[in-house]
Each structure stands twice: as C-alpha cells, then as structure tokens.
Amino acid sequence: MNDYYLKKLAASIAQDGEIKGANAQRVLKTLSLKDLKKFLSFLKTELLKSTVEVSSSDKLVAETKQLLAKKFQGKHLVEKVDENLGAGMMVKSYDMIYDLTVMGSIKEIAQKIEDTI
Amino acid sequence: MEILQNFGFQPTLFIAQIVNFLILAYVFKRFLYKPILKTLKERQKTIAKGLSDAEDAAREKELALSKKEEVLNEAAKEAEKIIDSTKKSAEDLKEEILSEAKKEAEKIITSAKEQADIQMESMEKRAKQASLDNSMAILEKALSSLFTKEERSKILSRSVKELKDID
C-alpha cells in the first residue's frame, strides 16, 4: 500500500481520537510489517492533529468547554488540571501551543531575563 | 880545523850522522808523518763537519723554535677566536632562549587570563541562571496558592476571551 492510502486510512481511523476494535483488526490483518510501521507513524501524527489538550488550574465549566469545542470543531478535547499553572489556560493542538496561563507569562518574562544574561 | 879536532869533531862521523839523520828523516816522513797528517786531516774534517752539523742543528733548532712560537701564536689566536665566537654564540643563544621563554610566559599569562575571564563569565552566568531557576521553582510552588478561586476564574475567562480572539 502506498503512503497516500496509508495516510488516508490513518486519518479515517483517528477521526474519533481513538482506534476502534474492528479497524484495529482490519489493519493488523491486511498490512505488512513495513506498512504497519508507516501506518503507526501516520496514525500517531493524525491522533496528535485531531486531539486538543487543554490544561488549566481548575476544571473547565460547561460554557468554556462548549466554546472550545466550537473553536476546535471536529477535534477531540482532552482536559487536564494542573494547579502549578497558577491561573489561566494552555491549549496544545498538534504543533500549536497557546499558553495563556500566569505560569506561561512568568516563563516568558524569565526567558527574556535569561536572554539578557 | 885544529879547534874542531880539539872538540872531538870527526868529519866521517859527522857525515855519517848527517846520512843517518837524512835516512831517519825520510823514514819518519814516509811512514809516520804522512799517516799522522792524514789522520789529523781526517779528524779535522770530521770536527769541521761536526761543527757544521752542530751549526745546522742549532739553526734548525732556532728555526723550529721560531716555527713553534709561530704555531703557538697562531693556535692561541685561533683559540681566542673560537672562544670569542663561542662566547658570542652562547650570548646569542642565551638571548634567544630568554626571548622565547619571555614570549612563552607572556602567552601562558594571556591564556590563563583569558581562561580566568571565561571561567568568571561562565560562573557569573551559572550563578544568574541558578538564581533564576530557584526563583522560578519558588514561584511555581507558590503559584498554586497565590490566587483565590475568584481570581482564577476571572483569569480563565480572560484567557478564553483571548483564545477566541486568536485567528
């Protein structure tokens, strides 16, 4: 199977943010070891692309969740609570990071100080 | 004649004595005088030769002495020259070694100074970094209890608004 179809397959399987049993069986039975390796690599990327990780110091309220689901439509939201962030929210979506936390702001300031040392 | 007879002079004896004398003179001359003279002449020649040889030897000795003196003088001059040259070479070498040593010492000092500067700079950087890291660690620990629930909620709302405005 060529890379294009492997990518397509990985994207369709990763749509829900998880691999369903039937799909997993099909993939394991039909792909060669070499293609399976490639497929897993593509799947990892696709899963990362289709997942949005939201970290905050408190649990998100329903209103915020709705808002985030609207903004990142079609993507699977993973919520994390991290008290060390101080306050605010950090969103990771594949290769994009939106750090809107107090800790993030402090780290930014620290980085600026470090650069001037 | 009478007087001669009074003194016992006998002419025959006299003539015989003359003849005797002449014979003796001839014999002496023939067998004694000539060989002696020959021997004397040979001896004189040998002595003369010896003297001449001695003179030659003395002259040669004088010449040899003079030559020796000359050679010694030359050797002394040569030795002096060699000593001077060696002294000069040694001086030059000494100067060169001193100069090299000075240069090497300067290089070592410069390098050590540079190393010290680099180390100092690195230490300063590390101290600053450690201070920053410590501050961050303290801040991180304190951050969880720094804001009230209300403040956290307000900041979160502001973050959501900021996120909405992105794109």
PDB file of C-alpha atoms in Angstrom:
ATOM      1  CA  MET A   1       0.000   0.000   0.000  1.00  0.00           C
ATOM      2  CA  ASN A   2       1.390   3.393  -0.875  1.00  0.00           C
ATOM      3  CA  ASP A   3       1.868   6.272   1.605  1.00  0.00           C
ATOM      4  CA  TYR A   4      -1.170   8.231   0.366  1.00  0.00           C
ATOM      5  CA  TYR A   5      -3.605   5.426   1.193  1.00  0.00           C
ATOM      6  CA  LEU A   6      -1.860   4.698   4.464  1.00  0.00           C
ATOM      7  CA  LYS A   7      -2.270   8.368   5.446  1.00  0.00           C
ATOM      8  CA  LYS A   8      -5.953   8.320   4.410  1.00  0.00           C
ATOM      9  CA  LEU A   9      -6.505   5.183   6.455  1.00  0.00           C
ATOM     10  CA  ALA A  10      -4.741   6.670   9.470  1.00  0.00           C
ATOM     11  CA  ALA A  11      -6.797   9.877   9.176  1.00  0.00           C
ATOM     12  CA  SER A  12     -10.112   7.998   8.954  1.00  0.00           C
ATOM     13  CA  ILE A  13      -9.247   5.763  11.917  1.00  0.00           C
ATOM     14  CA  ALA A  14      -8.042   8.678  14.054  1.00  0.00           C
ATOM     15  CA  GLN A  15     -11.147  10.805  13.380  1.00  0.00           C
ATOM     16  CA  ASP A  16     -12.691   9.988  16.738  1.00  0.00           C
ATOM     17  CA  GLY A  17      -9.429  10.308  18.611  1.00  0.00           C
ATOM     18  CA  GLU A  18      -9.260   6.599  19.289  1.00  0.00           C
ATOM     19  CA  ILE A  19      -8.769   3.297  17.361  1.00  0.00           C
ATOM     20  CA  LYS A  20     -11.866   1.125  17.321  1.00  0.00           C
ATOM     21  CA  GLY A  21     -11.557  -2.665  17.667  1.00  0.00           C
ATOM     22  CA  ALA A  22     -12.811  -3.542  14.181  1.00  0.00           C
ATOM     23  CA  ASN A  23     -10.500  -1.079  12.487  1.00  0.00           C
ATOM     24  CA  ALA A  24      -7.547  -2.308  14.521  1.00  0.00           C
ATOM     25  CA  GLN A  25      -8.238  -5.912  13.493  1.00  0.00           C
ATOM     26  CA  ARG A  26      -8.522  -4.947   9.850  1.00  0.00           C
ATOM     27  CA  VAL A  27      -5.272  -3.036   9.883  1.00  0.00           C
ATOM     28  CA  LEU A  28      -3.357  -5.764  11.692  1.00  0.00           C
ATOM     29  CA  LYS A  29      -4.548  -8.436   9.272  1.00  0.00           C
ATOM     30  CA  THR A  30      -4.051  -6.652   5.953  1.00  0.00           C
ATOM     31  CA  LEU A  31      -0.855  -4.599   6.362  1.00  0.00           C
ATOM     32  CA  SER A  32       2.681  -5.903   6.043  1.00  0.00           C
ATOM     33  CA  LEU A  33       5.139  -5.197   8.846  1.00  0.00           C
ATOM     34  CA  LYS A  34       6.787  -2.371   6.883  1.00  0.00           C
ATOM     35  CA  ASP A  35       3.432  -0.771   6.044  1.00  0.00           C
ATOM     36  CA  LEU A  36       2.265  -1.257   9.614  1.00  0.00           C
ATOM     37  CA  LYS A  37       5.228   0.706  10.879  1.00  0.00           C
ATOM     38  CA  LYS A  38       4.482   3.524   8.447  1.00  0.00           C
ATOM     39  CA  PHE A  39       0.779   3.389   9.312  1.00  0.00           C
ATOM     40  CA  LEU A  40       1.500   3.671  13.051  1.00  0.00           C
ATOM     41  CA  SER A  41       3.715   6.677  12.418  1.00  0.00           C
ATOM     42  CA  PHE A  42       0.960   8.356  10.333  1.00  0.00           C
ATOM     43  CA  LEU A  43      -1.647   7.391  12.925  1.00  0.00           C
ATOM     44  CA  LYS A  44       0.397   8.957  15.714  1.00  0.00           C
ATOM     45  CA  THR A  45       0.580  12.209  13.746  1.00  0.00           C
ATOM     46  CA  GLU A  46      -3.139  12.076  12.889  1.00  0.00           C
ATOM     47  CA  LEU A  47      -4.084  11.421  16.521  1.00  0.00           C
ATOM     48  CA  LEU A  48      -1.966  14.368  17.589  1.00  0.00           C
ATOM     49  CA  LYS A  49      -3.573  16.512  14.899  1.00  0.00           C
ATOM     50  CA  SER A  50      -7.080  15.501  15.920  1.00  0.00           C
ATOM     51  CA  THR A  51      -6.521  15.987  19.644  1.00  0.00           C
ATOM     52  CA  VAL A  52      -6.611  19.273  21.551  1.00  0.00           C
ATOM     53  CA  GLU A  53      -5.182  19.238  25.036  1.00  0.00           C
ATOM     54  CA  VAL A  54      -6.497  21.940  27.383  1.00  0.00           C
ATOM     55  CA  SER A  55      -4.695  22.490  30.682  1.00  0.00           C
ATOM     56  CA  SER A  56      -5.964  24.790  33.420  1.00  0.00           C
ATOM     57  CA  SER A  57      -5.660  25.230  37.178  1.00  0.00           C
ATOM     58  CA  ASP A  58      -9.372  24.458  37.712  1.00  0.00           C
ATOM     59  CA  LYS A  59     -11.845  22.170  35.973  1.00  0.00           C
ATOM     60  CA  LEU A  60     -13.417  23.848  32.969  1.00  0.00           C
ATOM     61  CA  VAL A  61     -17.049  24.902  33.201  1.00  0.00           C
ATOM     62  CA  ALA A  62     -19.526  23.672  30.574  1.00  0.00           C
ATOM     63  CA  GLU A  63     -19.694  27.077  28.916  1.00  0.00           C
ATOM     64  CA  THR A  64     -15.925  27.152  28.359  1.00  0.00           C
ATOM     65  CA  LYS A  65     -15.977  23.568  27.071  1.00  0.00           C
ATOM     66  CA  GLN A  66     -18.653  24.446  24.530  1.00  0.00           C
ATOM     67  CA  LEU A  67     -16.692  27.440  23.405  1.00  0.00           C
ATOM     68  CA  LEU A  68     -13.540  25.353  22.964  1.00  0.00           C
ATOM     69  CA  ALA A  69     -15.469  22.616  21.107  1.00  0.00           C
ATOM     70  CA  LYS A  70     -16.768  25.278  18.731  1.00  0.00           C
ATOM     71  CA  LYS A  71     -13.312  26.730  18.170  1.00  0.00           C
ATOM     72  CA  PHE A  72     -11.662  23.353  17.624  1.00  0.00           C
ATOM     73  CA  GLN A  73     -14.505  21.751  15.713  1.00  0.00           C
ATOM     74  CA  GLY A  74     -14.011  18.095  14.722  1.00  0.00           C
ATOM     75  CA  LYS A  75     -11.213  17.631  17.233  1.00  0.00           C
ATOM     76  CA  HIS A  76     -11.167  15.572  20.360  1.00  0.00           C
ATOM     77  CA  LEU A  77     -10.777  17.651  23.545  1.00  0.00           C
ATOM     78  CA  VAL A  78      -8.631  16.316  26.396  1.00  0.00           C
ATOM     79  CA  GLU A  79      -8.903  18.237  29.636  1.00  0.00           C
ATOM     80  CA  LYS A  80      -6.104  18.400  32.219  1.00  0.00           C
ATOM     81  CA  VAL A  81      -5.960  20.119  35.611  1.00  0.00           C
ATOM     82  CA  ASP A  82      -2.593  21.477  36.668  1.00  0.00           C
ATOM     83  CA  GLU A  83      -2.501  23.679  39.779  1.00  0.00           C
ATOM     84  CA  ASN A  84       1.091  24.718  39.044  1.00  0.00           C
ATOM     85  CA  LEU A  85      -0.126  26.812  36.113  1.00  0.00           C
ATOM     86  CA  GLY A  86      -1.369  29.374  38.637  1.00  0.00           C
ATOM     87  CA  ALA A  87      -4.349  30.579  36.656  1.00  0.00           C
ATOM     88  CA  GLY A  88      -5.468  30.794  33.031  1.00  0.00           C
ATOM     89  CA  MET A  89      -5.405  28.147  30.332  1.00  0.00           C
ATOM     90  CA  MET A  90      -2.957  26.400  28.000  1.00  0.00           C
ATOM     91  CA  VAL A  91      -4.125  24.814  24.744  1.00  0.00           C
ATOM     92  CA  LYS A  92      -1.974  22.373  22.758  1.00  0.00           C
ATOM     93  CA  SER A  93      -3.139  21.485  19.271  1.00  0.00           C
ATOM     94  CA  TYR A  94      -0.570  19.361  17.367  1.00  0.00           C
ATOM     95  CA  ASP A  95       2.215  21.874  16.619  1.00  0.00           C
ATOM     96  CA  MET A  96       0.474  24.924  18.104  1.00  0.00           C
ATOM     97  CA  ILE A  97       0.608  25.934  21.756  1.00  0.00           C
ATOM     98  CA  TYR A  98      -1.492  28.775  23.162  1.00  0.00           C
ATOM     99  CA  ASP A  99      -0.102  29.437  26.616  1.00  0.00           C
ATOM    100  CA  LEU A 100      -2.457  31.878  28.353  1.00  0.00           C
ATOM    101  CA  THR A 101      -1.505  30.962  31.892  1.00  0.00           C
ATOM    102  CA  VAL A 102       0.139  33.029  34.643  1.00  0.00           C
ATOM    103  CA  MET A 103       2.979  30.462  34.690  1.00  0.00           C
ATOM    104  CA  GLY A 104       3.385  30.927  30.945  1.00  0.00           C
ATOM    105  CA  SER A 105       3.642  34.695  31.339  1.00  0.00           C
ATOM    106  CA  ILE A 106       6.195  34.293  34.111  1.00  0.00           C
ATOM    107  CA  LYS A 107       8.204  31.825  31.991  1.00  0.00           C
ATOM    108  CA  GLU A 108       8.159  34.295  29.112  1.00  0.00           C
ATOM    109  CA  ILE A 109       9.497  37.031  31.386  1.00  0.00           C
ATOM    110  CA  ALA A 110      12.103  34.612  32.760  1.00  0.00           C
ATOM    111  CA  GLN A 111      13.159  33.711  29.225  1.00  0.00           C
ATOM    112  CA  LYS A 112      13.598  37.401  28.387  1.00  0.00           C
ATOM    113  CA  ILE A 113      15.722  37.847  31.517  1.00  0.00           C
ATOM    114  CA  GLU A 114      17.740  34.735  30.622  1.00  0.00           C
ATOM    115  CA  ASP A 115      18.358  36.075  27.123  1.00  0.00           C
ATOM    116  CA  THR A 116      19.754  39.299  28.527  1.00  0.00           C
ATOM    117  CA  ILE A 117      22.141  37.473  30.905  1.00  0.00           C
TER     118      ILE A 117
ATOM    119  CA  MET B   1     190.316  22.665  11.878  1.00  0.00           C
ATOM    120  CA  GLU B   2     192.537  22.186  14.882  1.00  0.00           C
ATOM    121  CA  ILE B   3     189.861  23.698  17.065  1.00  0.00           C
ATOM    122  CA  LEU B   4     187.282  21.267  15.603  1.00  0.00           C
ATOM    123  CA  GLN B   5     189.628  18.384  16.312  1.00  0.00           C
ATOM    124  CA  ASN B   6     190.083  19.719  19.862  1.00  0.00           C
ATOM    125  CA  PHE B   7     186.365  19.481  20.361  1.00  0.00           C
ATOM    126  CA  GLY B   8     186.435  15.833  19.063  1.00  0.00           C
ATOM    127  CA  PHE B   9     184.845  16.638  15.707  1.00  0.00           C
ATOM    128  CA  GLN B  10     185.322  13.822  13.253  1.00  0.00           C
ATOM    129  CA  PRO B  11     184.150  14.621   9.693  1.00  0.00           C
ATOM    130  CA  THR B  12     183.402  10.983   8.825  1.00  0.00           C
ATOM    131  CA  LEU B  13     181.207  10.564  11.840  1.00  0.00           C
ATOM    132  CA  PHE B  14     179.636  13.865  11.110  1.00  0.00           C
ATOM    133  CA  ILE B  15     178.806  12.881   7.556  1.00  0.00           C
ATOM    134  CA  ALA B  16     177.596   9.518   8.758  1.00  0.00           C
ATOM    135  CA  GLN B  17     175.349  11.242  11.254  1.00  0.00           C
ATOM    136  CA  ILE B  18     174.010  13.522   8.536  1.00  0.00           C
ATOM    137  CA  VAL B  19     173.282  10.489   6.380  1.00  0.00           C
ATOM    138  CA  ASN B  20     171.693   8.793   9.367  1.00  0.00           C
ATOM    139  CA  PHE B  21     169.612  11.830  10.026  1.00  0.00           C
ATOM    140  CA  LEU B  22     168.528  12.087   6.418  1.00  0.00           C
ATOM    141  CA  ILE B  23     167.590   8.402   6.335  1.00  0.00           C
ATOM    142  CA  LEU B  24     165.706   8.780   9.612  1.00  0.00           C
ATOM    143  CA  ALA B  25     164.025  11.936   8.329  1.00  0.00           C
ATOM    144  CA  TYR B  26     162.987  10.129   5.178  1.00  0.00           C
ATOM    145  CA  VAL B  27     161.663   7.125   7.130  1.00  0.00           C
ATOM    146  CA  PHE B  28     159.790   9.376   9.531  1.00  0.00           C
ATOM    147  CA  LYS B  29     158.306  11.339   6.701  1.00  0.00           C
ATOM    148  CA  ARG B  30     157.437   8.282   4.714  1.00  0.00           C
ATOM    149  CA  PHE B  31     155.995   6.022   7.409  1.00  0.00           C
ATOM    150  CA  LEU B  32     154.988   8.235  10.346  1.00  0.00           C
ATOM    151  CA  TYR B  33     154.449  11.825   9.380  1.00  0.00           C
ATOM    152  CA  LYS B  34     152.142  11.182   6.362  1.00  0.00           C
ATOM    153  CA  PRO B  35     149.702   8.799   8.124  1.00  0.00           C
ATOM    154  CA  ILE B  36     149.593  11.050  11.161  1.00  0.00           C
ATOM    155  CA  LEU B  37     148.972  14.039   8.924  1.00  0.00           C
ATOM    156  CA  LYS B  38     146.328  12.085   7.060  1.00  0.00           C
ATOM    157  CA  THR B  39     144.657  11.072  10.318  1.00  0.00           C
ATOM    158  CA  LEU B  40     144.847  14.647  11.584  1.00  0.00           C
ATOM    159  CA  LYS B  41     143.328  15.934   8.358  1.00  0.00           C
ATOM    160  CA  GLU B  42     140.531  13.379   8.552  1.00  0.00           C
ATOM    161  CA  ARG B  43     139.925  14.280  12.180  1.00  0.00           C
ATOM    162  CA  GLN B  44     139.941  17.976  11.265  1.00  0.00           C
ATOM    163  CA  LYS B  45     137.402  17.227   8.548  1.00  0.00           C
ATOM    164  CA  THR B  46     135.218  15.242  10.945  1.00  0.00           C
ATOM    165  CA  ILE B  47     135.440  18.022  13.515  1.00  0.00           C
ATOM    166  CA  ALA B  48     134.626  20.606  10.860  1.00  0.00           C
ATOM    167  CA  LYS B  49     131.712  18.521   9.687  1.00  0.00           C
ATOM    168  CA  GLY B  50     130.584  18.038  13.272  1.00  0.00           C
ATOM    169  CA  LEU B  51     130.802  21.757  13.862  1.00  0.00           C
ATOM    170  CA  SER B  52     128.944  22.437  10.655  1.00  0.00           C
ATOM    171  CA  ASP B  53     126.309  19.874  11.592  1.00  0.00           C
ATOM    172  CA  ALA B  54     126.034  21.372  15.037  1.00  0.00           C
ATOM    173  CA  GLU B  55     125.630  24.809  13.486  1.00  0.00           C
ATOM    174  CA  ASP B  56     122.990  23.438  11.127  1.00  0.00           C
ATOM    175  CA  ALA B  57     121.268  21.717  14.012  1.00  0.00           C
ATOM    176  CA  ALA B  58     121.385  24.907  16.050  1.00  0.00           C
ATOM    177  CA  ARG B  59     120.000  26.854  13.104  1.00  0.00           C
ATOM    178  CA  GLU B  60     117.288  24.240  12.587  1.00  0.00           C
ATOM    179  CA  LYS B  61     116.532  24.266  16.290  1.00  0.00           C
ATOM    180  CA  GLU B  62     116.268  28.047  16.147  1.00  0.00           C
ATOM    181  CA  LEU B  63     114.017  27.736  13.118  1.00  0.00           C
ATOM    182  CA  ALA B  64     111.941  25.051  14.798  1.00  0.00           C
ATOM    183  CA  LEU B  65     111.662  27.191  17.909  1.00  0.00           C
ATOM    184  CA  SER B  66     110.635  30.129  15.826  1.00  0.00           C
ATOM    185  CA  LYS B  67     108.150  27.938  13.954  1.00  0.00           C
ATOM    186  CA  LYS B  68     106.875  26.547  17.249  1.00  0.00           C
ATOM    187  CA  GLU B  69     106.444  30.073  18.557  1.00  0.00           C
ATOM    188  CA  GLU B  70     104.606  30.997  15.385  1.00  0.00           C
ATOM    189  CA  VAL B  71     102.368  27.914  15.543  1.00  0.00           C
ATOM    190  CA  LEU B  72     101.685  28.546  19.226  1.00  0.00           C
ATOM    191  CA  ASN B  73     100.809  32.156  18.481  1.00  0.00           C
ATOM    192  CA  GLU B  74      98.528  31.063  15.638  1.00  0.00           C
ATOM    193  CA  ALA B  75      96.944  28.445  17.860  1.00  0.00           C
ATOM    194  CA  ALA B  76      96.480  30.988  20.642  1.00  0.00           C
ATOM    195  CA  LYS B  77      94.899  33.413  18.180  1.00  0.00           C
ATOM    196  CA  GLU B  78      92.685  30.666  16.782  1.00  0.00           C
ATOM    197  CA  ALA B  79      91.709  29.552  20.273  1.00  0.00           C
ATOM    198  CA  GLU B  80      90.907  33.159  21.198  1.00  0.00           C
ATOM    199  CA  LYS B  81      88.827  33.468  18.064  1.00  0.00           C
ATOM    200  CA  ILE B  82      86.989  30.214  18.849  1.00  0.00           C
ATOM    201  CA  ILE B  83      86.408  31.318  22.440  1.00  0.00           C
ATOM    202  CA  ASP B  84      85.113  34.702  21.255  1.00  0.00           C
ATOM    203  CA  SER B  85      82.882  33.040  18.686  1.00  0.00           C
ATOM    204  CA  THR B  86      81.647  30.518  21.242  1.00  0.00           C
ATOM    205  CA  LYS B  87      81.013  33.316  23.738  1.00  0.00           C
ATOM    206  CA  LYS B  88      79.074  35.236  21.115  1.00  0.00           C
ATOM    207  CA  SER B  89      77.105  32.169  20.120  1.00  0.00           C
ATOM    208  CA  ALA B  90      76.367  31.427  23.759  1.00  0.00           C
ATOM    209  CA  GLU B  91      75.266  35.025  24.280  1.00  0.00           C
ATOM    210  CA  ASP B  92      73.051  34.861  21.204  1.00  0.00           C
ATOM    211  CA  LEU B  93      71.622  31.534  22.330  1.00  0.00           C
ATOM    212  CA  LYS B  94      71.029  32.910  25.810  1.00  0.00           C
ATOM    213  CA  GLU B  95      69.256  35.938  24.349  1.00  0.00           C
ATOM    214  CA  GLU B  96      67.186  33.710  22.090  1.00  0.00           C
ATOM    215  CA  ILE B  97      66.237  31.347  24.935  1.00  0.00           C
ATOM    216  CA  LEU B  98      65.351  34.280  27.191  1.00  0.00           C
ATOM    217  CA  SER B  99      63.276  35.865  24.464  1.00  0.00           C
ATOM    218  CA  GLU B 100      61.499  32.578  23.744  1.00  0.00           C
ATOM    219  CA  ALA B 101      60.893  31.998  27.448  1.00  0.00           C
ATOM    220  CA  LYS B 102      59.548  35.528  27.813  1.00  0.00           C
ATOM    221  CA  LYS B 103      57.228  35.052  24.855  1.00  0.00           C
ATOM    222  CA  GLU B 104      56.086  31.674  26.209  1.00  0.00           C
ATOM    223  CA  ALA B 105      55.482  33.157  29.656  1.00  0.00           C
ATOM    224  CA  GLU B 106      53.503  36.038  28.145  1.00  0.00           C
ATOM    225  CA  LYS B 107      51.466  33.546  26.115  1.00  0.00           C
ATOM    226  CA  ILE B 108      50.771  31.435  29.211  1.00  0.00           C
ATOM    227  CA  ILE B 109      49.778  34.514  31.221  1.00  0.00           C
ATOM    228  CA  THR B 110      47.491  35.756  28.438  1.00  0.00           C
ATOM    229  CA  SER B 111      45.936  32.326  28.046  1.00  0.00           C
ATOM    230  CA  ALA B 112      45.481  31.994  31.819  1.00  0.00           C
ATOM    231  CA  LYS B 113      43.875  35.445  31.938  1.00  0.00           C
ATOM    232  CA  GLU B 114      41.554  34.506  29.098  1.00  0.00           C
ATOM    233  CA  GLN B 115      40.700  31.225  30.784  1.00  0.00           C
ATOM    234  CA  ALA B 116      40.051  33.040  34.058  1.00  0.00           C
ATOM    235  CA  ASP B 117      37.832  35.571  32.275  1.00  0.00           C
ATOM    236  CA  ILE B 118      35.901  32.805  30.517  1.00  0.00           C
ATOM    237  CA  GLN B 119      35.510  30.872  33.770  1.00  0.00           C
ATOM    238  CA  MET B 120      34.448  34.012  35.604  1.00  0.00           C
ATOM    239  CA  GLU B 121      31.911  34.796  32.890  1.00  0.00           C
ATOM    240  CA  SER B 122      30.651  31.210  32.919  1.00  0.00           C
ATOM    241  CA  MET B 123      30.377  31.239  36.725  1.00  0.00           C
ATOM    242  CA  GLU B 124      28.503  34.512  36.631  1.00  0.00           C
ATOM    243  CA  LYS B 125      26.145  33.104  34.020  1.00  0.00           C
ATOM    244  CA  ARG B 126      25.626  29.930  36.026  1.00  0.00           C
ATOM    245  CA  ALA B 127      25.000  31.914  39.202  1.00  0.00           C
ATOM    246  CA  LYS B 128      22.468  34.087  37.407  1.00  0.00           C
ATOM    247  CA  GLN B 129      20.831  31.042  35.843  1.00  0.00           C
ATOM    248  CA  ALA B 130      20.714  29.244  39.203  1.00  0.00           C
ATOM    249  CA  SER B 131      19.208  32.304  40.811  1.00  0.00           C
ATOM    250  CA  LEU B 132      16.596  32.468  38.039  1.00  0.00           C
ATOM    251  CA  ASP B 133      15.880  28.728  38.299  1.00  0.00           C
ATOM    252  CA  ASN B 134      15.494  28.991  42.054  1.00  0.00           C
ATOM    253  CA  SER B 135      13.175  31.952  41.689  1.00  0.00           C
ATOM    254  CA  MET B 136      11.123  30.009  39.131  1.00  0.00           C
ATOM    255  CA  ALA B 137      10.934  26.948  41.371  1.00  0.00           C
ATOM    256  CA  ILE B 138       9.818  29.050  44.359  1.00  0.00           C
ATOM    257  CA  LEU B 139       7.300  30.872  42.189  1.00  0.00           C
ATOM    258  CA  GLU B 140       5.970  27.604  40.780  1.00  0.00           C
ATOM    259  CA  LYS B 141       5.406  26.272  44.287  1.00  0.00           C
ATOM    260  CA  ALA B 142       3.808  29.470  45.455  1.00  0.00           C
ATOM    261  CA  LEU B 143       1.688  29.885  42.315  1.00  0.00           C
ATOM    262  CA  SER B 144      -0.916  27.248  43.230  1.00  0.00           C
ATOM    263  CA  SER B 145      -1.893  29.113  46.384  1.00  0.00           C
ATOM    264  CA  LEU B 146      -1.297  32.608  45.092  1.00  0.00           C
ATOM    265  CA  PHE B 147      -4.719  33.269  43.557  1.00  0.00           C
ATOM    266  CA  THR B 148      -8.187  32.849  45.021  1.00  0.00           C
ATOM    267  CA  LYS B 149     -10.822  30.793  43.179  1.00  0.00           C
ATOM    268  CA  GLU B 150     -12.490  34.004  42.003  1.00  0.00           C
ATOM    269  CA  GLU B 151      -9.246  35.422  40.679  1.00  0.00           C
ATOM    270  CA  ARG B 152      -8.505  32.154  38.882  1.00  0.00           C
ATOM    271  CA  SER B 153     -11.972  32.193  37.349  1.00  0.00           C
ATOM    272  CA  LYS B 154     -11.505  35.768  36.153  1.00  0.00           C
ATOM    273  CA  ILE B 155      -8.121  34.992  34.633  1.00  0.00           C
ATOM    274  CA  LEU B 156      -9.552  31.869  32.933  1.00  0.00           C
ATOM    275  CA  SER B 157     -12.379  33.904  31.437  1.00  0.00           C
ATOM    276  CA  ARG B 158      -9.867  36.389  30.146  1.00  0.00           C
ATOM    277  CA  SER B 159      -7.812  33.519  28.659  1.00  0.00           C
ATOM    278  CA  VAL B 160     -10.904  32.126  26.913  1.00  0.00           C
ATOM    279  CA  LYS B 161     -11.608  35.574  25.500  1.00  0.00           C
ATOM    280  CA  GLU B 162      -8.002  35.881  24.298  1.00  0.00           C
ATOM    281  CA  LEU B 163      -8.221  32.423  22.713  1.00  0.00           C
ATOM    282  CA  LYS B 164     -11.441  33.381  20.972  1.00  0.00           C
ATOM    283  CA  ASP B 165      -9.758  36.454  19.512  1.00  0.00           C
ATOM    284  CA  ILE B 166      -6.873  34.398  18.095  1.00  0.00           C
ATOM    285  CA  ASP B 167      -7.245  33.697  14.320  1.00  0.00           C
TER     286      ASP B 167
END
